[in-house]
Amino acid sequence: MTISRTKKLAGVAAAAGIALALAGCGAAPETEEGTTAPEAGSDFLPCLISDEGGWNDRSFNQSAKEGMDRALEELDVDGIELESTTPNDYAPNLETLVSEGCTFIVSVGFNLSAATVESALANPDVDYAIIDDYADNDFDGTTDAPNIKPLVFNTAEAAYLGGYASAAWSAQSGVNKVGTFGGMQIPSVAVFMDGFQLGVEKYNEDMGGAVEVFGWDIATQEGAFTGGFAANDTAKQTAQGILDQGVDVLLPVGGPIYVSAAAAISEGSNEVAMLGVDSDLVVADESVADITLVSIMKAIDVAVYDATIAAASGEFDVAPYVGTLENEGVKLSSFHDFESQLPDGLLDELTALQEQIISGDIVVESPNSP
């Protein structure tokens, strides 16, 4: 494991525009960018623990760290950020954070759920938050510890727009085939794939298209997965298996596995565009900017920032936060250099679809949505 104490880290990538309030089922105080953050108590020690993907995953771990770093900077407090390298690190790392005196702990990812619940039950005076999970391991509909705040995202809504855009791109090229694959088959991964397929189906319905989806079937909940989030030969082979179907758009869902997807694309003879997840991949990793059509984003950084500010001010509550298109907890990134190559009218179509989802005229029904 890697443990680091941080204070007022400079150069942190802040969220675009104002900081988003934790709206939805529960809310944290809204803090406009440029305003003064509340003073933290002298004993306030915010802490963050990654999953095995690590801080440099260009995805949800990195985004969570950026949110925590921004909070530390504005609060002018020390914090501890502890990087896990294997699943076996989760429980010991949480024990370490408690022993270090952490008063607020954020766990990054579904895979830390069981260890986070165990730690929270053993330490009722510590506030916890967990990303991408309700911490409901007995599936009774309630969080398993009374001091955990779930930070979850209805990513299917943004992925719906990404799927629609991917279908339009592939239809324009005449290929009419798109694909996706994931890391582990868990709800926070499959929800991207659900929305992606539904968006493709919407394009076919509206435009009389015939774009096929490879790598996922929302009806059976079966598809292509690597079994983990590492950028390795398994991930590359899984990506290649989808590329072999002749797709010209590929959505890899699961942190660093996009690196393996990009490698498989670069070795192929066909032009293939890729989608990013969680963060704006063009910004996070310029090396893949030339093949990244668009990214399906979650405002993890903002959720972590706002929850930390709330905990520091004594206004922390455990009501779940659900990121949606409406509260900008999920969204599509810019199309960057691809924008000038998009099919005519696509941006207007995406805007209209987003408005219909926000209004409730379109309900994106994913079995993996929070």
Coordinates of C-alpha atoms in Angstrom, one line a residue, residues 8-348:
K8 CA -3.1 22.2 0.1
L9 CA -2.1 20.4 -3.0
A10 CA -1.6 22.9 -5.9
G11 CA -2.7 22.3 -9.5
V12 CA -5.7 20.2 -8.7
A13 CA -8.1 19.9 -11.6
A14 CA -11.3 21.5 -10.4
A15 CA -14.7 20.7 -11.8
A16 CA -15.9 22.9 -14.6
G17 CA -18.1 25.8 -13.5
I18 CA -19.4 25.9 -10.0
A19 CA -19.2 23.1 -7.5
L20 CA -22.3 20.9 -7.8
A21 CA -24.4 20.6 -4.7
L22 CA -25.1 17.1 -3.5
A23 CA -28.6 17.1 -4.7
G24 CA -31.0 14.2 -5.3
C25 CA -31.9 12.0 -2.3
G26 CA -29.6 13.9 0.0
A27 CA -27.7 17.1 -0.3
A28 CA -24.5 18.7 1.0
P29 CA -24.0 22.5 1.2
E30 CA -23.6 24.1 -2.2
T31 CA -20.2 25.9 -2.4
E32 CA -19.7 28.3 -5.3
E33 CA -16.2 28.3 -6.8
G34 CA -14.3 31.3 -5.5
T35 CA -16.1 31.5 -2.2
T36 CA -14.6 30.7 1.2
A37 CA -15.0 27.2 2.4
P38 CA -16.2 26.7 6.0
E39 CA -13.6 26.3 8.7
A40 CA -12.9 22.7 9.7
G41 CA -12.7 21.7 13.3
S42 CA -9.1 21.3 14.7
D43 CA -9.6 17.5 14.8
F44 CA -11.0 17.1 11.3
L45 CA -8.9 14.6 9.3
P46 CA -10.4 13.7 5.9
C47 CA -9.1 10.5 4.3
L48 CA -9.4 8.7 1.0
I49 CA -8.8 5.1 0.1
S50 CA -8.5 3.9 -3.6
D51 CA -9.5 0.5 -5.0
E52 CA -6.8 -1.5 -6.8
G53 CA -6.9 0.7 -9.8
G54 CA -4.8 3.3 -8.0
W55 CA -4.7 7.1 -8.2
N56 CA -3.4 7.2 -11.8
D57 CA -6.2 5.3 -13.4
R58 CA -7.4 8.3 -15.4
S59 CA -10.8 7.4 -14.1
F60 CA -12.8 7.2 -10.9
N61 CA -9.9 6.8 -8.4
Q62 CA -8.1 9.8 -9.9
S63 CA -11.3 11.8 -10.1
A64 CA -12.0 11.1 -6.4
K65 CA -8.5 12.2 -5.5
E66 CA -8.9 15.4 -7.4
G67 CA -12.1 16.2 -5.4
M68 CA -10.4 15.4 -2.1
D69 CA -7.3 17.4 -3.0
R70 CA -9.5 20.4 -3.8
A71 CA -11.3 20.2 -0.5
L72 CA -8.0 19.9 1.4
E73 CA -6.7 23.0 -0.4
E74 CA -9.8 25.1 0.4
L75 CA -10.2 23.9 4.0
D76 CA -6.4 24.3 4.6
V77 CA -6.2 21.0 6.4
D78 CA -4.1 17.8 6.2
G79 CA -5.5 14.7 4.8
I80 CA -4.5 11.1 4.2
E81 CA -4.8 9.4 0.8
L82 CA -4.1 5.7 0.9
E83 CA -3.6 3.8 -2.3
S84 CA -4.6 0.1 -2.5
T85 CA -2.9 -2.3 -4.9
T86 CA -4.9 -5.5 -4.4
P87 CA -8.3 -6.3 -2.9
N88 CA -6.5 -7.8 0.0
D89 CA -5.4 -4.2 1.0
Y90 CA -8.9 -2.9 1.6
A91 CA -9.7 -4.0 5.1
P92 CA -6.1 -3.4 6.4
N93 CA -6.0 0.0 4.8
L94 CA -9.2 1.1 6.4
E95 CA -7.9 -0.1 9.7
T96 CA -4.8 2.1 9.1
L97 CA -6.9 5.1 8.4
V98 CA -8.9 4.7 11.6
S99 CA -5.7 4.2 13.6
E100 CA -4.3 7.4 12.1
G101 CA -7.3 9.3 13.5
C102 CA -9.3 9.9 10.3
T103 CA -12.7 11.5 11.1
F104 CA -14.1 11.2 7.6
I105 CA -13.2 8.4 5.2
V106 CA -14.2 8.1 1.5
S107 CA -13.9 4.6 -0.1
V108 CA -13.6 4.6 -3.8
G109 CA -15.6 1.9 -5.5
F110 CA -18.1 -0.9 -5.2
N111 CA -15.4 -3.4 -4.4
L112 CA -14.7 -1.7 -1.0
S113 CA -18.3 -2.1 0.1
A114 CA -17.9 -5.0 2.5
A115 CA -14.7 -3.7 4.1
T116 CA -16.2 -0.2 4.5
V117 CA -19.4 -1.5 6.2
E118 CA -17.2 -3.6 8.6
S119 CA -15.1 -0.6 9.4
A120 CA -18.1 1.8 9.8
L121 CA -19.9 -0.6 12.2
A122 CA -16.7 -0.9 14.3
N123 CA -16.2 2.9 14.4
P124 CA -19.6 4.6 14.7
D125 CA -18.0 8.0 15.5
V126 CA -16.3 8.2 12.1
D127 CA -18.2 9.5 9.1
Y128 CA -17.9 7.4 5.9
A129 CA -18.8 7.9 2.2
I130 CA -18.5 5.3 -0.5
I131 CA -18.5 5.8 -4.3
D132 CA -20.6 3.7 -6.6
D133 CA -22.4 1.6 -4.0
Y134 CA -25.2 1.8 -1.4
A135 CA -23.2 -0.3 1.0
D136 CA -26.3 -2.6 1.2
N137 CA -24.6 -6.0 1.2
D138 CA -27.6 -7.8 2.7
F139 CA -29.9 -6.3 0.0
D140 CA -32.6 -5.2 2.4
G141 CA -32.9 -1.8 0.8
T142 CA -30.9 0.2 3.5
T143 CA -27.3 1.0 4.0
D144 CA -25.7 -1.5 6.3
A145 CA -24.1 1.0 8.7
P146 CA -25.8 4.3 9.9
N147 CA -22.6 6.4 9.3
I148 CA -22.1 5.7 5.6
K149 CA -23.2 8.1 2.8
P150 CA -23.5 6.5 -0.6
L151 CA -22.3 8.6 -3.6
V152 CA -23.9 6.9 -6.6
F153 CA -24.5 7.8 -10.2
N154 CA -27.3 7.0 -12.6
T155 CA -24.7 6.7 -15.4
A156 CA -27.2 5.0 -17.7
E157 CA -28.6 8.5 -18.5
A158 CA -25.3 9.8 -19.9
A159 CA -24.4 6.5 -21.5
Y160 CA -27.7 6.6 -23.3
L161 CA -26.5 9.8 -25.0
G162 CA -23.1 8.2 -25.6
G163 CA -24.7 5.2 -27.2
Y164 CA -26.9 7.4 -29.5
A165 CA -23.9 9.4 -30.6
S166 CA -21.9 6.2 -31.2
A167 CA -24.7 4.8 -33.3
A168 CA -24.9 8.0 -35.3
W169 CA -21.1 7.9 -35.9
S170 CA -21.1 4.3 -37.0
A171 CA -24.1 4.8 -39.3
Q172 CA -22.4 7.7 -40.9
S173 CA -19.4 5.6 -41.7
G174 CA -21.5 2.8 -43.1
V175 CA -20.2 0.2 -40.6
N176 CA -23.3 0.1 -38.4
K177 CA -21.5 -1.9 -35.7
V178 CA -20.5 -0.7 -32.2
G179 CA -19.2 -2.6 -29.2
T180 CA -18.5 -2.5 -25.5
F181 CA -16.7 -4.6 -22.9
G182 CA -16.2 -4.1 -19.1
G183 CA -13.9 -4.9 -16.3
M184 CA -15.7 -6.7 -13.5
Q185 CA -19.4 -7.4 -14.0
I186 CA -20.7 -5.2 -11.2
P187 CA -23.6 -2.7 -11.3
S188 CA -21.4 0.4 -11.6
V189 CA -19.9 -1.1 -14.8
A190 CA -22.9 -2.7 -16.3
V191 CA -24.9 0.5 -16.0
F192 CA -22.7 2.1 -18.6
M193 CA -23.3 -0.8 -21.0
D194 CA -27.1 -0.8 -20.4
G195 CA -27.4 2.9 -21.2
F196 CA -25.1 2.5 -24.2
Q197 CA -27.2 -0.2 -25.8
L198 CA -30.4 1.7 -25.0
G199 CA -29.0 4.8 -26.7
V200 CA -28.1 2.8 -29.8
E201 CA -31.6 1.3 -29.9
K202 CA -33.1 4.8 -29.6
Y203 CA -31.0 5.9 -32.6
N204 CA -32.2 3.0 -34.6
E205 CA -35.8 3.7 -33.7
D206 CA -35.7 7.4 -34.5
M207 CA -33.5 7.3 -37.6
G208 CA -34.5 4.0 -39.1
G209 CA -31.0 2.7 -38.4
A210 CA -29.6 -0.8 -38.2
V211 CA -26.7 -0.4 -35.8
E212 CA -25.7 -3.5 -34.0
V213 CA -24.2 -3.8 -30.5
F214 CA -21.5 -6.3 -29.7
G215 CA -20.2 -7.2 -26.2
W216 CA -23.4 -6.7 -24.2
D217 CA -27.0 -7.8 -24.1
I218 CA -29.2 -5.8 -21.7
A219 CA -32.0 -8.4 -21.7
T220 CA -29.8 -11.3 -20.6
Q221 CA -27.2 -9.1 -18.7
E222 CA -24.5 -11.1 -20.5
G223 CA -21.4 -9.7 -22.2
A224 CA -17.7 -9.4 -22.5
F225 CA -15.7 -8.8 -19.3
T226 CA -12.0 -8.9 -18.3
G227 CA -12.6 -9.9 -14.7
G228 CA -10.7 -6.9 -13.3
F229 CA -9.6 -3.4 -14.0
A230 CA -6.0 -3.9 -14.9
A231 CA -4.6 -2.9 -18.3
N232 CA -3.2 -6.3 -19.2
D233 CA -3.2 -9.0 -21.9
T234 CA -6.6 -10.2 -20.9
A235 CA -8.1 -6.8 -21.3
K236 CA -6.4 -6.4 -24.7
Q237 CA -7.6 -9.8 -25.9
T238 CA -11.1 -8.9 -24.7
A239 CA -11.0 -5.7 -26.6
Q240 CA -9.7 -7.5 -29.7
G241 CA -12.5 -10.0 -29.5
I242 CA -15.0 -7.1 -29.9
L243 CA -12.9 -5.4 -32.6
D244 CA -12.9 -8.7 -34.5
Q245 CA -16.7 -8.2 -34.9
G246 CA -16.0 -5.3 -37.2
V247 CA -17.1 -2.5 -34.9
D248 CA -15.9 1.1 -35.5
V249 CA -16.8 2.4 -32.0
L250 CA -15.7 0.8 -28.8
L251 CA -16.7 1.5 -25.2
P252 CA -14.3 0.0 -22.6
V253 CA -15.8 0.4 -19.1
G254 CA -13.4 0.0 -16.2
G255 CA -10.7 2.5 -15.5
P256 CA -7.3 1.5 -16.9
I257 CA -8.7 -1.1 -19.3
Y258 CA -9.1 1.7 -21.9
V259 CA -5.3 1.5 -22.3
S260 CA -5.5 -2.1 -23.5
A261 CA -8.4 -1.1 -25.8
A262 CA -6.4 1.7 -27.3
A263 CA -3.4 -0.6 -27.9
A264 CA -5.7 -3.1 -29.7
I265 CA -7.2 -0.3 -31.8
S266 CA -3.7 1.0 -32.7
E267 CA -2.6 -2.4 -33.9
G268 CA -5.6 -2.9 -36.1
S269 CA -6.1 -1.9 -39.7
N270 CA -9.5 -0.3 -39.3
E271 CA -10.3 3.2 -38.0
V272 CA -12.0 2.8 -34.7
A273 CA -13.2 5.5 -32.2
M274 CA -13.2 4.9 -28.5
L275 CA -15.4 6.3 -25.7
G276 CA -14.0 7.3 -22.3
V277 CA -15.7 6.7 -18.9
D278 CA -15.9 8.6 -15.6
S279 CA -13.6 11.4 -16.6
D280 CA -13.0 13.4 -19.8
L281 CA -10.4 11.0 -21.3
V282 CA -9.1 13.5 -23.8
V283 CA -8.2 15.8 -20.9
A284 CA -7.0 12.9 -18.6
D285 CA -4.8 11.2 -21.2
E286 CA -3.8 13.2 -24.3
S287 CA -2.2 10.1 -25.8
V288 CA -5.6 8.7 -26.7
A289 CA -7.2 12.1 -27.7
D290 CA -7.0 11.2 -31.4
I291 CA -9.2 8.2 -31.0
T292 CA -11.5 9.3 -28.2
L293 CA -14.9 10.3 -29.7
V294 CA -16.5 11.4 -26.4
S295 CA -16.5 10.5 -22.7
I296 CA -19.4 9.4 -20.4
M297 CA -18.6 11.3 -17.3
K298 CA -19.5 11.1 -13.6
A299 CA -18.8 14.1 -11.3
I300 CA -17.0 11.9 -8.7
D301 CA -14.6 14.8 -7.9
V302 CA -17.5 17.1 -7.1
A303 CA -19.3 14.5 -5.0
V304 CA -16.2 13.8 -2.9
Y305 CA -15.4 17.5 -2.6
D306 CA -19.0 18.4 -1.5
A307 CA -19.2 15.5 1.0
T308 CA -15.8 16.5 2.5
I309 CA -16.9 20.1 2.8
A310 CA -20.1 19.0 4.5
A311 CA -18.2 16.8 6.9
A312 CA -15.8 19.6 7.8
S313 CA -18.6 22.0 8.5
G314 CA -20.6 19.6 10.7
E315 CA -23.4 19.3 8.2
F316 CA -22.6 15.8 7.0
D317 CA -25.6 13.6 6.4
V318 CA -25.9 10.0 5.2
A319 CA -28.8 10.5 2.8
P320 CA -27.6 9.0 -0.5
Y321 CA -26.5 11.3 -3.3
V322 CA -27.6 10.2 -6.8
G323 CA -25.9 11.9 -9.7
T324 CA -28.1 12.4 -12.7
L325 CA -28.2 14.5 -15.9
E326 CA -30.5 16.9 -14.1
N327 CA -28.1 17.7 -11.3
E328 CA -25.1 17.3 -13.6
G329 CA -23.7 14.4 -11.6
V330 CA -23.4 12.6 -15.0
K331 CA -23.0 14.1 -18.5
L332 CA -21.2 13.8 -21.8
S333 CA -17.9 15.5 -22.4
S334 CA -17.2 17.7 -25.4
F335 CA -16.5 15.9 -28.6
H336 CA -13.3 17.9 -28.8
D337 CA -11.6 17.5 -32.2
F338 CA -14.3 15.1 -33.4
E339 CA -17.0 17.8 -33.2
S340 CA -16.4 19.1 -36.8
Q341 CA -16.8 15.5 -38.1
L342 CA -20.1 14.7 -36.4
P343 CA -23.2 13.9 -38.5
D344 CA -25.3 17.0 -39.2
G345 CA -27.8 17.7 -36.5
L346 CA -26.3 15.3 -34.0
L347 CA -25.6 17.8 -31.3
D348 CA -29.1 19.2 -31.5

